[in-house]
Structure formats: C-alpha cells, structure tokens
Amino acid sequence: DEVPIVTGSALYALEDKDPEMGKQAVLKLLETVDSYIPTPVRDLDKPFLLPIEAVHSIPGRGTVVTGRLDRGTLKKGMDCEIVGHSKFMKSTVTGIETYHKILEEAQAGDQLGALIRGVKRDDVRRGMVLCKPGTVQQHDRFEAQVYVLKKEEGGKDKPILKYYQPIVYSRTFDCASRVFFEGRDMVMPGEDAKLEIRLLKPMALEQGQRFTLREGHVTAGTGVVTKILPNLNEDERKDLGMSQKKREREALKKAQQKAS
C-alpha cells in the first residue's frame, strides 16, 4: 500500500503524444523516484579504492584506468598504488574524468577514468586495484564463510568436495583456486561451511571482502573473507597445482620413504 505507482508511456513521451500519459508521466516518475528512494550512503571516510575494470592508453597523455570508485575520495595529484596479479606499482593520479567531464575529485560510487603517471598500459590489467598507498595488500590464502547454492538457485546439483578447483570472482578479478576444509568430506548444495581457499596467485584481498565461486557458467557458491592467512610457501604453491591423482601418488611416495 505504501509503494507509489506511476502510470505512463515513455513511447508517448518520445513521440510527443498525450502529454498526460507521456511527458508529464515521465517527469512525475522522476520526481517520485527522487522523493521515495533514499540516496545511497557513500563510504567517503575510508581510504580510496578503485577496482580496475579496464585499461586504456591515451596518445599524448598516458595510461588511464577505469572503474567504479568503491570507497573514499580520489583527488587529482594524489599518490597511489596499483596492486594485484602478483604486481605492485607506485604512481600519481594526474587526471580524473567521468562521462567526458574533467574533475578535480571523485567520490565513492562514481564511475571514472583516472590518468596515472609513469605506468605502462601493459603493466596494468583488469582485476588490480588503484588504492591509497599502504592500505591494500596481496594475499593468496584465506578463510571464508561460504554458502553453496542449490541447483534451483542456479548452483550445482552435486556437492563440493575437498580440493575442489573453482574460479574465484571478487570485485573485478577472477583467479583459479583450490578449496580445503576440515572435519568433513563434502559440502552439500544449500549448506554453509567454513572453507580455506588458496589462490593460484596473490590478489588484492581484505577481510570482509565478498566473492563468488564459479565453475564454467555455474555459480557454485557465494562467500565472504573472514580471515586472511599467511601466504603460501614454495611447497604449498607447488602442491596447489597438482591434480588429485598426482597428490595421492606424492603422498604414497612420502609414506613409502618414511617406512623405509
């Protein structure tokens, strides 16, 4: 009963027919949206963070990264870091543009392009983040609380097994991974579980960051990072790339060596 309903026709407005159902109705709809839907609260107090969606090279100007500012305020002249995909670079924001307008600053929620100094286009890629220096680190191992989607929710019709290898999607990055868990052999669709997830390479990650697990075109689960764990050592990283059969062979080989 409290939801306002506005009737009208956008086609009538375009064709300049029946002003009451056309132009006037569209204007009334805009007024209703402005008055009824609250303005989203922007996270302006935290250090700026821009997940990079795309990278462009502008002749005569340099490299531009684009994306939606996730939090904070980004100003022209600010020092910044580009983090992710096992890379780390320092730079300075020398220009900000949004929808062909030059800005001195942008706020959380703005879709923008940021011109960065001294960075080659090929050194930056989608999935990295542009952030305030020292605020975001790269990690390849974390604990997470994950919900495994049921088939009717768009998920799998089979359980997730230990050493499952989905693709992790978070912000603008995607990365191959392997899933570990203790005290059980599988996680059934429709269940919540605490998992340890190891990424194929370090990515920009924070506690509280949300992500999805995908296998092909299927979203297997959704989750949130609950704890950042120490990065993988050389042996753990080598183990990460092993198939299950090779893992079993290596375990058997080690057991035989100990026995002898």
XYZ file of N, CA and C in Angstrom:
780
model
N 0.820 -1.212 0.000
C 0.000 0.000 0.000
C 0.857 1.266 0.000
N 2.093 1.160 0.503
C 2.940 2.342 0.616
C 3.799 2.584 -0.621
N 3.800 1.642 -1.561
C 4.627 1.786 -2.758
C 3.892 2.632 -3.791
N 4.458 3.767 -4.198
C 3.780 4.615 -5.196
C 3.785 3.973 -6.574
N 2.716 4.147 -7.312
C 2.599 3.625 -8.671
C 2.359 4.791 -9.623
N 3.185 4.889 -10.636
C 3.062 5.947 -11.645
C 2.801 5.287 -12.992
N 1.736 5.666 -13.644
C 1.411 5.107 -14.959
C 1.769 6.108 -16.049
N 2.254 5.593 -17.162
C 2.619 6.467 -18.271
C 3.255 5.672 -19.385
N 3.709 6.375 -20.411
C 4.307 5.731 -21.574
C 5.525 6.521 -22.037
N 6.691 5.868 -21.992
C 7.904 6.507 -22.495
C 7.812 6.715 -24.000
N 7.139 5.790 -24.687
C 6.969 5.917 -26.133
C 6.135 7.145 -26.472
N 5.073 7.382 -25.677
C 4.248 8.579 -25.898
C 5.082 9.838 -25.694
N 5.984 9.813 -24.704
C 6.829 10.982 -24.446
C 7.773 11.228 -25.621
N 8.345 10.159 -26.186
C 9.247 10.291 -27.327
C 8.522 10.782 -28.572
N 7.282 10.312 -28.744
C 6.508 10.677 -29.936
C 5.659 11.924 -29.726
N 5.790 12.538 -28.529
C 5.049 13.762 -28.197
C 3.538 13.556 -28.333
N 3.052 12.426 -27.814
C 1.623 12.126 -27.804
C 1.085 12.195 -26.378
N -0.162 12.620 -26.243
C -0.872 12.596 -24.961
C 0.034 13.016 -23.805
N 0.295 14.309 -23.633
C 1.230 14.787 -22.610
C 0.987 14.209 -21.216
N -0.279 13.983 -20.874
C -0.581 13.473 -19.537
C -0.007 12.068 -19.320
N -0.094 11.215 -20.348
C 0.443 9.856 -20.256
C 1.901 9.784 -20.714
N 2.370 10.824 -21.391
C 3.727 10.828 -21.913
C 4.682 11.652 -21.079
N 4.979 12.879 -21.527
C 5.990 13.715 -20.895
C 5.721 13.963 -19.418
N 4.472 14.318 -19.083
C 4.150 14.624 -17.686
C 4.313 13.398 -16.783
N 3.947 12.227 -17.317
C 4.076 11.000 -16.527
C 5.545 10.664 -16.265
N 6.399 10.878 -17.273
C 7.828 10.608 -17.097
C 8.424 11.550 -16.056
N 8.068 12.816 -16.108
C 8.554 13.783 -15.122
C 8.065 13.431 -13.719
N 6.807 12.981 -13.639
C 6.258 12.575 -12.346
C 6.999 11.354 -11.804
N 7.353 10.435 -12.702
C 8.104 9.247 -12.289
C 9.462 9.642 -11.714
N 10.155 10.570 -12.370
C 11.460 11.020 -11.883
C 11.340 11.678 -10.511
N 10.303 12.496 -10.335
C 10.079 13.153 -9.042
C 9.789 12.120 -7.954
N 9.003 11.103 -8.314
C 8.649 10.060 -7.344
C 9.874 9.259 -6.928
N 10.720 8.920 -7.907
C 11.951 8.181 -7.599
C 12.841 8.996 -6.667
N 12.985 10.295 -6.955
C 13.832 11.161 -6.131
C 13.316 11.270 -4.701
N 11.994 11.311 -4.538
C 11.411 11.512 -3.212
C 11.236 10.211 -2.433
N 11.044 9.084 -3.151
C 10.715 7.829 -2.465
C 11.942 6.971 -2.177
N 12.875 6.909 -3.123
C 14.055 6.051 -2.954
C 15.166 6.840 -2.270
N 15.645 6.374 -1.116
C 16.688 7.116 -0.400
C 18.004 7.137 -1.167
N 18.740 8.215 -1.016
C 20.050 8.330 -1.653
C 21.028 7.373 -0.976
N 21.735 6.535 -1.744
C 22.678 5.583 -1.131
C 23.741 6.302 -0.300
N 24.068 5.704 0.839
C 25.107 6.265 1.699
C 26.469 5.924 1.101
N 27.269 6.929 0.826
C 28.583 6.719 0.231
C 29.647 6.613 1.313
N 30.533 5.635 1.147
C 31.595 5.389 2.117
C 32.770 6.311 1.795
N 32.723 7.530 2.348
C 33.709 8.551 1.999
C 34.863 8.654 2.989
N 34.703 8.078 4.177
C 35.699 8.276 5.225
C 36.900 7.338 5.118
N 36.749 6.233 4.400
C 37.836 5.264 4.291
C 38.801 5.648 3.170
N 40.010 5.084 3.173
C 40.975 5.356 2.089
C 40.408 4.923 0.738
N 40.714 5.677 -0.295
C 40.117 5.398 -1.606
C 40.547 4.042 -2.157
N 39.622 3.422 -2.897
C 39.885 2.128 -3.526
C 39.107 2.055 -4.832
N 39.823 1.834 -5.926
C 39.207 1.731 -7.246
C 39.537 0.368 -7.859
N 38.592 -0.588 -7.864
C 38.821 -1.841 -8.590
C 38.895 -1.548 -10.090
N 39.956 -1.967 -10.739
C 40.181 -1.616 -12.143
C 39.391 -2.537 -13.062
N 38.539 -1.930 -13.889
C 37.725 -2.683 -14.841
C 38.398 -2.786 -16.205
N 39.067 -1.716 -16.626
C 39.702 -1.700 -17.948
C 40.882 -0.736 -17.929
N 41.782 -0.912 -18.898
C 42.978 -0.073 -19.010
C 43.081 0.438 -20.438
N 43.389 1.730 -20.590
C 43.481 2.337 -21.916
C 44.765 3.152 -22.015
N 45.284 3.243 -23.225
C 46.441 4.092 -23.493
C 45.971 5.279 -24.327
N 46.104 6.491 -23.784
C 45.663 7.706 -24.463
C 46.879 8.388 -25.089
N 46.948 8.464 -26.416
C 48.103 9.089 -27.076
C 48.365 10.499 -26.553
N 49.597 10.757 -26.196
C 49.976 12.078 -25.726
C 49.689 12.335 -24.262
N 48.986 11.397 -23.602
C 48.645 11.618 -22.195
C 49.193 10.520 -21.289
N 48.981 9.264 -21.669
C 49.475 8.171 -20.834
C 48.440 7.091 -20.623
N 48.528 6.427 -19.482
C 47.670 5.285 -19.170
C 46.486 5.712 -18.318
N 45.307 5.244 -18.698
C 44.076 5.537 -17.962
C 43.463 4.229 -17.485
N 43.139 4.161 -16.191
C 42.415 3.011 -15.649
C 40.985 3.452 -15.353
N 40.030 2.574 -15.628
C 38.628 2.918 -15.418
C 37.988 1.950 -14.432
N 36.937 2.424 -13.776
C 36.203 1.591 -12.832
C 35.280 2.441 -11.981
N 34.615 1.781 -11.057
C 33.710 2.464 -10.126
C 34.422 2.589 -8.782
N 34.539 3.825 -8.296
C 35.232 4.060 -7.030
C 34.460 3.386 -5.901
N 35.086 2.411 -5.268
C 34.403 1.592 -4.265
C 34.222 2.336 -2.951
N 35.218 3.125 -2.586
C 35.130 3.854 -1.319
C 36.082 5.039 -1.346
N 35.857 5.972 -0.411
C 36.753 7.100 -0.252
C 36.577 8.196 -1.287
N 37.516 9.126 -1.269
C 37.543 10.256 -2.199
C 38.888 10.262 -2.921
N 38.837 10.312 -4.239
C 40.052 10.331 -5.060
C 40.230 11.730 -5.634
N 41.399 12.335 -5.398
C 41.662 13.689 -5.868
C 42.843 13.708 -6.829
N 42.778 14.645 -7.757
C 43.882 14.848 -8.688
C 45.142 15.208 -7.907
N 46.269 14.576 -8.265
C 47.532 14.842 -7.590
C 47.850 13.883 -6.462
N 46.907 13.008 -6.115
C 47.138 12.049 -5.031
C 48.124 10.959 -5.450
N 48.977 10.563 -4.514
C 49.811 9.385 -4.729
C 48.938 8.141 -4.628
N 49.326 7.093 -5.336
C 48.510 5.879 -5.331
C 49.399 4.661 -5.543
N 48.815 3.490 -5.319
C 49.460 2.218 -5.622
C 48.530 1.390 -6.483
N 49.119 0.605 -7.377
C 48.359 -0.342 -8.193
C 48.778 -1.728 -7.737
N 47.806 -2.517 -7.255
C 48.095 -3.778 -6.580
C 47.258 -4.909 -7.176
N 47.879 -6.081 -7.343
C 47.133 -7.255 -7.779
C 47.861 -8.044 -8.841
N 47.438 -9.298 -9.050
C 48.075 -10.190 -10.033
C 49.572 -10.319 -9.772
N 49.943 -10.369 -8.491
C 51.343 -10.508 -8.060
C 52.199 -9.295 -8.411
N 51.581 -8.177 -8.764
C 52.328 -6.972 -9.115
C 52.047 -5.849 -8.122
N 53.008 -4.913 -8.049
C 52.872 -3.763 -7.161
C 53.590 -2.582 -7.799
N 52.886 -1.471 -7.963
C 53.473 -0.273 -8.576
C 53.023 0.976 -7.834
N 53.887 1.961 -7.813
C 53.544 3.265 -7.247
C 53.328 4.259 -8.380
N 52.404 5.203 -8.175
C 52.142 6.197 -9.204
C 51.468 7.418 -8.577
N 51.052 8.324 -9.450
C 50.322 9.522 -9.037
C 49.154 9.726 -9.987
N 48.007 10.098 -9.439
C 46.828 10.378 -10.264
C 46.966 11.796 -10.816
N 47.095 11.915 -12.128
C 47.306 13.237 -12.730
C 46.049 13.795 -13.395
N 44.982 13.003 -13.422
C 43.736 13.492 -14.010
C 42.587 12.548 -13.701
N 41.382 13.112 -13.594
C 40.170 12.325 -13.335
C 39.084 12.784 -14.295
N 38.413 11.836 -14.909
C 37.349 12.173 -15.854
C 36.173 11.228 -15.657
N 34.962 11.751 -15.742
C 33.765 10.928 -15.677
C 32.748 11.447 -16.680
N 32.305 10.572 -17.544
C 31.333 10.925 -18.587
C 31.746 12.197 -19.330
N 33.019 12.226 -19.761
C 33.596 13.307 -20.568
C 33.679 14.639 -19.818
N 33.622 14.589 -18.495
C 33.788 15.792 -17.685
C 35.075 15.669 -16.872
N 35.890 16.720 -16.886
C 37.133 16.742 -16.123
C 36.811 17.124 -14.682
N 37.291 16.320 -13.725
C 37.013 16.567 -12.313
C 38.307 16.784 -11.533
N 38.197 17.525 -10.444
C 39.311 17.667 -9.512
C 39.298 16.538 -8.494
N 38.100 15.976 -8.241
C 37.992 14.850 -7.319
C 36.758 14.021 -7.644
N 36.778 12.770 -7.213
C 35.637 11.864 -7.385
C 35.358 11.196 -6.048
N 34.099 10.805 -5.847
C 33.707 10.186 -4.587
C 33.210 8.763 -4.807
N 33.137 8.012 -3.712
C 32.671 6.625 -3.762
C 31.355 6.537 -4.528
N 31.279 5.578 -5.440
C 30.088 5.405 -6.261
C 30.221 5.974 -7.652
N 31.215 6.839 -7.875
C 31.407 7.456 -9.193
C 32.096 6.484 -10.152
N 31.602 6.449 -11.380
C 32.266 5.707 -12.452
C 33.253 6.662 -13.104
N 34.520 6.295 -13.195
C 35.514 7.283 -13.615
C 36.677 6.647 -14.361
N 37.461 7.527 -14.951
C 38.741 7.151 -15.526
C 39.816 7.961 -14.828
N 40.899 7.312 -14.413
C 41.989 8.004 -13.720
C 43.265 7.887 -14.542
N 43.855 9.034 -14.865
C 45.121 9.076 -15.591
C 46.249 8.907 -14.582
N 47.110 7.901 -14.809
C 48.174 7.616 -13.847
C 49.542 7.817 -14.495
N 50.457 8.380 -13.723
C 51.763 8.787 -14.238
C 52.777 7.639 -14.185
N 53.574 7.535 -15.272
C 54.731 6.655 -15.265
C 54.444 5.169 -15.254
N 53.252 4.769 -15.657
C 52.889 3.349 -15.682
C 52.507 2.962 -17.103
N 53.104 1.894 -17.615
C 52.790 1.431 -18.962
C 51.475 0.659 -18.973
N 50.776 0.775 -20.087
C 49.487 0.102 -20.207
C 49.605 -1.397 -19.978
N 50.648 -2.018 -20.510
C 50.796 -3.472 -20.418
C 51.145 -3.955 -19.013
N 51.495 -3.020 -18.116
C 51.819 -3.402 -16.741
C 50.582 -3.473 -15.849
N 49.457 -2.971 -16.347
C 48.224 -2.923 -15.559
C 47.158 -3.750 -16.265
N 46.297 -4.403 -15.493
C 45.242 -5.202 -16.096
C 44.007 -5.230 -15.203
N 42.910 -5.620 -15.787
C 41.661 -5.770 -15.044
C 41.880 -6.714 -13.857
N 41.270 -6.371 -12.734
C 41.411 -7.186 -11.534
C 42.346 -6.588 -10.500
N 43.220 -5.665 -10.933
C 44.063 -4.946 -9.985
C 43.224 -3.848 -9.327
N 43.770 -3.223 -8.288
C 43.090 -2.099 -7.657
C 44.027 -0.896 -7.608
N 43.430 0.278 -7.721
C 44.137 1.544 -7.507
C 43.754 1.988 -6.102
N 44.731 2.200 -5.225
C 44.398 2.452 -3.823
C 45.371 3.432 -3.176
N 44.990 3.898 -1.993
C 45.868 4.758 -1.207
C 47.084 3.941 -0.786
N 48.286 4.511 -0.870
C 49.496 3.758 -0.518
C 49.419 3.105 0.861
N 49.791 1.827 0.895
C 49.874 1.100 2.155
C 48.579 0.556 2.714
N 47.467 0.681 1.982
C 46.169 0.280 2.540
C 45.681 -1.087 2.079
N 46.196 -1.599 0.976
C 45.727 -2.886 0.447
C 46.928 -3.782 0.164
N 46.832 -5.029 0.607
C 47.905 -5.997 0.402
C 47.429 -7.141 -0.493
N 48.390 -7.910 -1.005
C 48.068 -9.070 -1.836
C 48.166 -10.354 -1.013
N 47.171 -11.217 -1.182
C 47.128 -12.472 -0.438
C 46.691 -13.599 -1.366
N 47.132 -14.814 -1.040
C 46.726 -15.965 -1.846
C 46.105 -17.085 -1.005
N 45.811 -16.758 0.265
C 45.268 -17.786 1.164
C 44.372 -17.126 2.205
N 43.159 -17.634 2.368
C 42.239 -17.029 3.324
C 41.163 -18.018 3.760
N 40.580 -17.742 4.933
C 39.407 -18.476 5.392
C 38.166 -17.703 4.975
N 37.091 -18.437 4.724
C 35.864 -17.787 4.274
C 34.646 -18.564 4.745
N 33.560 -17.846 4.945
C 32.266 -18.477 5.186
C 31.543 -18.495 3.847
N 31.183 -19.680 3.383
C 30.640 -19.844 2.031
C 29.292 -20.550 2.071
N 28.361 -20.055 1.260
C 27.082 -20.738 1.054
C 27.123 -21.399 -0.317
N 26.860 -22.705 -0.361
C 26.858 -23.454 -1.618
C 25.442 -23.439 -2.197
N 25.298 -22.875 -3.381
C 23.976 -22.724 -3.983
C 23.384 -24.070 -4.398
N 22.061 -24.184 -4.230
C 21.328 -25.350 -4.714
C 21.078 -25.197 -6.212
N 20.728 -26.302 -6.864
C 20.523 -26.277 -8.310
C 19.434 -25.289 -8.694
N 18.331 -25.249 -7.908
C 17.224 -24.338 -8.220
C 17.591 -22.876 -7.991
N 18.716 -22.630 -7.324
C 19.218 -21.267 -7.126
C 20.271 -20.903 -8.165
N 20.479 -21.807 -9.130
C 21.477 -21.568 -10.164
C 22.805 -22.241 -9.901
N 22.861 -23.062 -8.833
C 24.107 -23.707 -8.471
C 24.259 -25.102 -9.037
N 25.133 -25.886 -8.407
C 25.418 -27.249 -8.842
C 24.404 -28.226 -8.239
N 24.279 -29.385 -8.884
C 23.440 -30.440 -8.315
C 24.283 -31.488 -7.600
N 25.583 -31.202 -7.457
C 26.495 -32.111 -6.772
C 27.213 -31.357 -5.652
N 27.686 -32.074 -4.634
C 28.381 -31.407 -3.532
C 29.762 -30.903 -3.937
N 30.284 -29.984 -3.138
C 31.670 -29.538 -3.288
C 32.551 -30.489 -2.484
N 33.547 -31.056 -3.132
C 34.463 -31.984 -2.481
C 35.757 -31.276 -2.089
N 36.476 -31.883 -1.172
C 37.777 -31.336 -0.774
C 38.703 -31.273 -1.993
N 39.455 -30.207 -2.108
C 40.373 -29.920 -3.214
C 39.634 -29.473 -4.486
N 38.377 -29.105 -4.323
C 37.596 -28.547 -5.439
C 38.335 -27.343 -6.020
N 38.277 -27.179 -7.356
C 39.036 -26.117 -8.023
C 38.116 -25.165 -8.800
N 37.470 -24.224 -8.114
C 36.635 -23.239 -8.799
C 37.440 -22.002 -9.184
N 36.790 -21.101 -9.904
C 37.347 -19.773 -10.172
C 36.734 -18.810 -9.165
N 37.572 -18.047 -8.485
C 37.103 -17.046 -7.529
C 36.916 -15.717 -8.258
N 35.713 -15.145 -8.130
C 35.419 -13.823 -8.692
C 35.182 -12.855 -7.534
N 35.929 -11.761 -7.497
C 35.744 -10.761 -6.454
C 36.138 -9.394 -6.990
N 35.298 -8.390 -6.702
C 35.480 -7.076 -7.320
C 35.599 -7.264 -8.829
N 36.748 -6.957 -9.403
C 36.878 -7.133 -10.858
C 37.847 -8.250 -11.229
N 38.361 -8.991 -10.260
C 39.317 -10.049 -10.609
C 38.666 -11.424 -10.642
N 39.280 -12.317 -11.383
C 38.938 -13.736 -11.336
C 40.245 -14.516 -11.302
N 40.274 -15.567 -10.484
C 41.522 -16.301 -10.277
C 41.215 -17.755 -9.942
N 41.978 -18.667 -10.540
C 41.827 -20.084 -10.228
C 42.197 -20.331 -8.766
N 41.556 -21.336 -8.165
C 41.784 -21.593 -6.746
C 41.607 -23.077 -6.428
N 41.911 -23.411 -5.189
C 41.633 -24.751 -4.676
C 41.026 -24.599 -3.284
N 40.025 -25.442 -2.987
C 39.275 -25.343 -1.735
C 39.688 -26.460 -0.777
N 39.884 -26.090 0.492
C 40.226 -27.053 1.539
C 39.237 -26.902 2.691
N 38.924 -27.995 3.374
C 38.123 -27.911 4.599
C 38.411 -29.119 5.473
N 38.153 -28.955 6.776
C 38.462 -30.000 7.750
C 37.175 -30.576 8.340
N 37.273 -31.829 8.796
C 36.178 -32.434 9.537
C 35.019 -32.945 8.713
N 35.127 -32.910 7.421
C 34.058 -33.406 6.551
C 34.655 -33.703 5.184
N 33.934 -34.512 4.419
C 34.421 -34.897 3.095
C 33.818 -34.066 1.977
N 32.685 -33.405 2.267
C 31.999 -32.648 1.224
C 31.084 -31.602 1.838
N 30.683 -30.631 1.011
C 29.696 -29.628 1.398
C 28.550 -29.729 0.404
N 27.352 -29.992 0.913
C 26.198 -30.210 0.050
C 25.588 -28.884 -0.405
N 24.940 -28.867 -1.585
C 24.200 -27.677 -2.017
C 23.170 -27.277 -0.959
N 23.106 -25.975 -0.660
C 22.194 -25.478 0.366
C 22.826 -25.348 1.735
N 24.095 -25.778 1.874
C 24.776 -25.713 3.164
C 25.732 -24.524 3.238
N 25.961 -24.066 4.488
C 27.008 -23.085 4.786
C 28.217 -23.835 5.324
N 29.398 -23.344 5.034
C 30.596 -24.009 5.533
C 31.752 -23.032 5.639
N 32.660 -23.325 6.581
C 33.904 -22.561 6.684
C 34.947 -23.262 5.824
N 35.494 -22.556 4.854
C 36.455 -23.130 3.922
C 37.776 -22.371 3.978
N 38.838 -23.057 3.603
C 40.104 -22.379 3.330
C 40.277 -22.356 1.820
N 40.526 -21.198 1.272
C 40.672 -21.051 -0.177
C 42.080 -20.556 -0.489
N 42.722 -21.241 -1.422
C 44.072 -20.870 -1.848
C 44.034 -20.467 -3.313
N 44.540 -19.273 -3.597
C 44.531 -18.737 -4.956
C 45.803 -19.120 -5.702
N 45.687 -19.204 -7.012
C 46.833 -19.560 -7.843
C 47.920 -18.492 -7.787
N 47.524 -17.237 -7.532
C 48.496 -16.160 -7.379
C 47.921 -15.108 -6.444
N 48.773 -14.317 -5.793
C 48.292 -13.307 -4.853
C 47.451 -12.234 -5.548
N 46.335 -11.884 -4.903
C 45.445 -10.843 -5.409
C 45.145 -9.859 -4.278
N 44.608 -8.690 -4.640
C 44.241 -7.688 -3.644
C 43.031 -8.189 -2.858
N 43.234 -8.456 -1.576
C 42.184 -9.044 -0.741
C 42.145 -8.376 0.624
N 40.934 -8.286 1.189
C 40.749 -7.729 2.519
C 39.735 -8.568 3.283
N 39.833 -8.543 4.591
C 38.828 -9.211 5.412
C 37.482 -8.523 5.193
N 36.423 -9.319 5.050
C 35.096 -8.769 4.794
C 34.755 -8.665 3.320
N 35.727 -8.928 2.456
C 35.500 -8.840 1.005
C 34.619 -10.005 0.539
N 33.662 -9.696 -0.319
C 32.740 -10.719 -0.825
C 33.242 -11.284 -2.153
N 32.826 -12.521 -2.436
C 33.272 -13.181 -3.663
C 32.264 -14.247 -4.066
N 32.423 -14.766 -5.275
C 31.636 -15.904 -5.739
C 32.590 -16.979 -6.249
N 32.132 -18.221 -6.172
C 32.865 -19.357 -6.719
C 32.119 -19.840 -7.945
N 32.821 -19.907 -9.071
C 32.168 -20.324 -10.312
C 32.907 -21.498 -10.949
N 32.120 -22.338 -11.600
C 32.648 -23.466 -12.350
C 31.997 -23.428 -13.728
N 32.749 -23.004 -14.733
C 32.156 -22.803 -16.055
C 31.139 -21.677 -15.995
N 29.903 -21.968 -16.411
C 28.842 -20.958 -16.389
C 27.975 -21.065 -15.138
N 28.372 -21.896 -14.193
C 27.568 -22.134 -12.992
C 28.200 -21.444 -11.785
N 27.388 -20.715 -11.018
C 27.845 -20.126 -9.766
C 27.671 -21.165 -8.668
N 28.776 -21.705 -8.181
C 28.713 -22.787 -7.197
C 28.420 -22.278 -5.793
N 28.898 -21.077 -5.469
C 28.690 -20.564 -4.120
C 29.042 -19.100 -4.001
N 28.641 -18.517 -2.889
C 28.975 -17.126 -2.577
C 29.535 -17.087 -1.161
N 30.436 -16.145 -0.920
C 31.032 -16.119 0.407
C 31.645 -14.789 0.768
N 32.215 -14.753 1.969
C 32.880 -13.555 2.462
C 34.183 -13.974 3.138
N 35.225 -13.192 2.933
C 36.528 -13.460 3.555
C 36.426 -13.156 5.048
N 36.679 -14.155 5.891
C 36.583 -13.965 7.335
C 37.944 -13.805 8.004
N 38.993 -14.326 7.358
C 40.330 -14.234 7.953
C 41.392 -14.368 6.871
N 42.346 -13.456 6.880
C 43.488 -13.550 5.966
C 44.540 -14.453 6.603
N 45.015 -15.432 5.842
C 46.021 -16.379 6.332
C 47.386 -16.068 5.714
N 48.475 -16.580 6.320
C 49.812 -16.349 5.743
C 49.882 -16.858 4.306
N 50.607 -16.143 3.466
C 50.731 -16.550 2.067
C 51.408 -17.912 1.941
N 51.153 -18.574 0.834
C 51.666 -19.918 0.594
C 53.188 -19.920 0.484
N 53.809 -20.970 1.014
C 55.240 -21.136 0.805
C 55.473 -21.899 -0.499
N 56.730 -22.136 -0.824
C 57.066 -22.745 -2.116
C 56.456 -24.138 -2.274
N 56.520 -24.959 -1.217
C 55.966 -26.314 -1.291
C 54.444 -26.289 -1.429
N 53.799 -25.393 -0.695
C 52.334 -25.293 -0.768
C 51.890 -24.819 -2.144
N 52.669 -23.913 -2.715
C 52.314 -23.423 -4.054
C 52.500 -24.524 -5.098
N 53.538 -25.328 -4.937
C 53.750 -26.461 -5.839
C 52.601 -27.454 -5.711
N 52.171 -27.703 -4.483
C 51.070 -28.629 -4.213
C 49.756 -28.123 -4.804
N 49.612 -26.797 -4.846
C 48.368 -26.201 -5.339
C 48.093 -26.570 -6.787
N 49.152 -26.732 -7.569
C 48.975 -27.029 -8.986
C 48.834 -28.505 -9.300
N 48.925 -29.357 -8.288
C 48.838 -30.802 -8.525
C 47.398 -31.258 -8.740
N 47.243 -32.269 -9.579
C 45.945 -32.928 -9.713
C 45.742 -33.834 -8.505
N 44.503 -34.280 -8.288
C 44.220 -35.143 -7.152
C 45.005 -36.455 -7.235
N 45.094 -37.044 -8.433
C 45.819 -38.305 -8.597
C 47.303 -38.132 -8.295
N 47.881 -37.028 -8.789
C 49.293 -36.781 -8.521
C 49.517 -36.525 -7.040
N 48.567 -35.850 -6.391
C 48.661 -35.597 -4.954
C 48.697 -36.924 -4.180
N 47.833 -37.858 -4.594
C 47.785 -39.165 -3.934
C 49.080 -39.942 -4.157
N 49.638 -39.850 -5.369
C 50.897 -40.537 -5.659
C 52.038 -39.973 -4.818
N 52.079 -38.635 -4.685
C 53.124 -37.994 -3.887
C 53.002 -38.391 -2.418
N 51.756 -38.462 -1.920
C 51.533 -38.843 -0.523
C 51.989 -40.280 -0.284
N 51.684 -41.162 -1.245
C 52.102 -42.563 -1.136
C 53.625 -42.682 -1.175
N 54.254 -41.892 -2.043
C 55.712 -41.906 -2.173
C 56.375 -41.467 -0.871
N 55.836 -40.412 -0.244
C 56.396 -39.928 1.018
C 56.220 -40.963 2.122
N 55.053 -41.630 2.125
C 54.791 -42.658 3.139
C 55.763 -43.825 2.995
N 56.054 -44.205 1.747
C 56.987 -45.303 1.495
C 58.405 -44.932 1.906
N 58.777 -43.666 1.665
C 60.115 -43.207 2.043
C 60.291 -43.215 3.561
N 59.234 -42.827 4.283
C 59.298 -42.836 5.744
C 59.389 -44.267 6.271
N 58.653 -45.169 5.612
C 58.634 -46.568 6.054
C 59.983 -47.246 5.859
N 60.698 -46.811 4.809
C 61.999 -47.422 4.527
C 63.103 -46.771 5.366
